[in-house]
Amino acid sequence: MAHYYRVGKKKYRKNGVWKELYFPVPVYKGVLNRDDIANILAERTTIKQADLAGALVGLSQIIEEKLHQGYKVNLEGIGIFSLSVTSDKGYEKASNVIPGRVKANKVCYKANQKLQKNLEFVKFERPRDK
């Protein structure tokens, strides 16, 4: 099954001259939530949907908890979750970078190497006009 895309236009100013360039933009079929994933897993395994949904809730809680504790979380076949940190500004002295000035900024995700490599096999199609 192919992944759809549409063509989007972006305007750029280069050397004082405006240019319009066209780029592919992904078109998604929808969003799968926890219950959707649990249903798909239940169809492919001998585990009940409710048990899988509960396990997925537990997984999300464990990921959050372990990120708070300073761990990276590696889900083999999926990828690594980690935190990035920031502060309101940079400081001239390292001693000024104190815990009260450090904030968790984002949850970062790095795809598993095999998952990333398999992107080369994604087929794309433009959807038919309605």
CSV table of C-alpha atoms in Angstrom, one decimal:
chain,number,residue,atom,x,y,z
A,1,MET,CA,0.0,0.0,0.0
A,2,ALA,CA,1.4,3.4,-0.9
A,3,HIS,CA,1.7,6.5,1.1
A,4,TYR,CA,0.0,9.6,-0.4
A,5,TYR,CA,1.5,13.0,-0.9
A,6,ARG,CA,0.4,16.3,-2.3
A,7,VAL,CA,2.5,19.0,-3.9
A,8,GLY,CA,3.0,22.1,-1.9
A,9,LYS,CA,4.4,25.5,-2.9
A,10,LYS,CA,6.9,27.5,-0.9
A,11,LYS,CA,8.2,31.0,-1.5
A,12,TYR,CA,11.9,31.7,-0.9
A,13,ARG,CA,13.8,34.9,-1.1
A,14,LYS,CA,17.4,34.3,-2.4
A,15,ASN,CA,19.7,37.2,-3.2
A,16,GLY,CA,16.8,39.6,-3.1
A,17,VAL,CA,14.8,37.6,-5.6
A,18,TRP,CA,11.6,35.7,-4.7
A,19,LYS,CA,11.3,32.2,-6.1
A,20,GLU,CA,8.5,29.6,-5.9
A,21,LEU,CA,9.5,26.0,-5.5
A,22,TYR,CA,7.4,22.9,-5.2
A,23,PHE,CA,7.9,20.2,-2.7
A,24,PRO,CA,6.1,16.9,-1.7
A,25,VAL,CA,4.0,17.1,1.5
A,26,PRO,CA,2.7,13.9,3.1
A,27,VAL,CA,-1.0,13.2,3.2
A,28,TYR,CA,-2.0,11.1,6.2
A,29,LYS,CA,-4.9,8.7,6.2
A,30,GLY,CA,-5.6,9.4,9.9
A,31,VAL,CA,-4.1,9.0,13.4
A,32,LEU,CA,-3.9,5.7,15.2
A,33,ASN,CA,-4.4,5.9,18.9
A,34,ARG,CA,-3.5,3.5,21.7
A,35,ASP,CA,-6.7,1.5,21.3
A,36,ASP,CA,-6.2,1.2,17.5
A,37,ILE,CA,-2.7,-0.1,18.1
A,38,ALA,CA,-4.0,-2.5,20.8
A,39,ASN,CA,-6.7,-3.8,18.3
A,40,ILE,CA,-4.1,-4.4,15.6
A,41,LEU,CA,-1.7,-6.2,18.0
A,42,ALA,CA,-4.6,-8.3,19.3
A,43,GLU,CA,-5.4,-9.5,15.8
A,44,ARG,CA,-1.7,-10.5,15.3
A,45,THR,CA,-1.2,-12.2,18.6
A,46,THR,CA,-2.9,-14.3,21.2
A,47,ILE,CA,-3.1,-11.5,23.7
A,48,LYS,CA,-6.5,-9.8,24.4
A,49,GLN,CA,-7.0,-6.2,23.3
A,50,ALA,CA,-7.8,-5.0,26.8
A,51,ASP,CA,-4.5,-6.5,28.1
A,52,LEU,CA,-2.5,-4.9,25.3
A,53,ALA,CA,-4.2,-1.5,25.9
A,54,GLY,CA,-3.2,-1.7,29.5
A,55,ALA,CA,0.3,-2.7,28.6
A,56,LEU,CA,0.6,0.3,26.3
A,57,VAL,CA,-0.6,2.6,29.1
A,58,GLY,CA,2.0,1.2,31.4
A,59,LEU,CA,4.7,1.5,28.7
A,60,SER,CA,3.9,5.3,28.2
A,61,GLN,CA,4.1,5.7,32.0
A,62,ILE,CA,7.4,3.9,32.3
A,63,ILE,CA,8.9,5.9,29.4
A,64,GLU,CA,7.9,9.2,31.1
A,65,GLU,CA,9.2,8.0,34.5
A,66,LYS,CA,12.5,6.8,33.2
A,67,LEU,CA,13.1,10.0,31.2
A,68,HIS,CA,12.5,12.0,34.4
A,69,GLN,CA,15.1,9.8,36.2
A,70,GLY,CA,17.7,10.6,33.6
A,71,TYR,CA,17.6,7.4,31.4
A,72,LYS,CA,17.3,7.1,27.6
A,73,VAL,CA,14.7,4.5,26.7
A,74,ASN,CA,15.6,2.1,23.9
A,75,LEU,CA,12.6,0.1,22.5
A,76,GLU,CA,14.3,-2.3,20.2
A,77,GLY,CA,12.9,-2.2,16.7
A,78,ILE,CA,11.3,1.2,17.4
A,79,GLY,CA,14.0,3.6,18.6
A,80,ILE,CA,15.5,5.6,21.4
A,81,PHE,CA,13.6,8.2,23.5
A,82,SER,CA,15.6,10.9,25.4
A,83,LEU,CA,15.2,14.4,26.7
A,84,SER,CA,16.8,17.6,25.5
A,85,VAL,CA,17.5,20.3,28.0
A,86,THR,CA,17.8,24.1,27.7
A,87,SER,CA,18.0,27.2,29.8
A,88,ASP,CA,16.6,30.7,29.3
A,89,LYS,CA,19.9,32.0,28.1
A,90,GLY,CA,23.6,31.0,27.9
A,91,TYR,CA,26.0,32.0,30.7
A,92,GLU,CA,29.5,33.2,30.6
A,93,LYS,CA,30.5,31.0,33.6
A,94,ALA,CA,29.8,27.3,33.9
A,95,SER,CA,29.1,27.9,37.6
A,96,ASN,CA,26.0,30.0,36.7
A,97,VAL,CA,24.4,27.0,35.0
A,98,ILE,CA,22.6,25.8,38.1
A,99,PRO,CA,19.8,23.2,38.4
A,100,GLY,CA,17.1,25.9,38.8
A,101,ARG,CA,18.0,27.3,35.4
A,102,VAL,CA,17.9,24.0,33.5
A,103,LYS,CA,14.6,22.9,32.0
A,104,ALA,CA,13.6,19.8,30.1
A,105,ASN,CA,12.9,21.1,26.6
A,106,LYS,CA,11.7,18.2,24.4
A,107,VAL,CA,11.3,14.5,24.2
A,108,CYS,CA,13.6,13.4,21.4
A,109,TYR,CA,13.1,10.3,19.3
A,110,LYS,CA,15.8,8.6,17.2
A,111,ALA,CA,14.4,5.8,15.0
A,112,ASN,CA,15.9,2.3,15.2
A,113,GLN,CA,18.5,1.9,12.4
A,114,LYS,CA,16.5,-0.9,10.6
A,115,LEU,CA,13.3,1.1,10.8
A,116,GLN,CA,15.1,4.2,9.4
A,117,LYS,CA,16.8,2.1,6.6
A,118,ASN,CA,13.4,0.6,5.6
A,119,LEU,CA,12.1,4.0,4.7
A,120,GLU,CA,13.8,3.5,1.3
A,121,PHE,CA,11.1,1.0,0.5
A,122,VAL,CA,8.1,3.3,1.1
A,123,LYS,CA,6.2,3.8,-2.2
A,124,PHE,CA,4.5,7.1,-2.8
A,125,GLU,CA,1.5,8.0,-5.0
A,126,ARG,CA,-0.4,11.2,-5.5
A,127,PRO,CA,-4.1,10.8,-4.6
A,128,ARG,CA,-6.6,11.1,-7.4
A,129,ASP,CA,-8.5,14.3,-7.6
A,130,LYS,CA,-12.1,14.1,-6.3
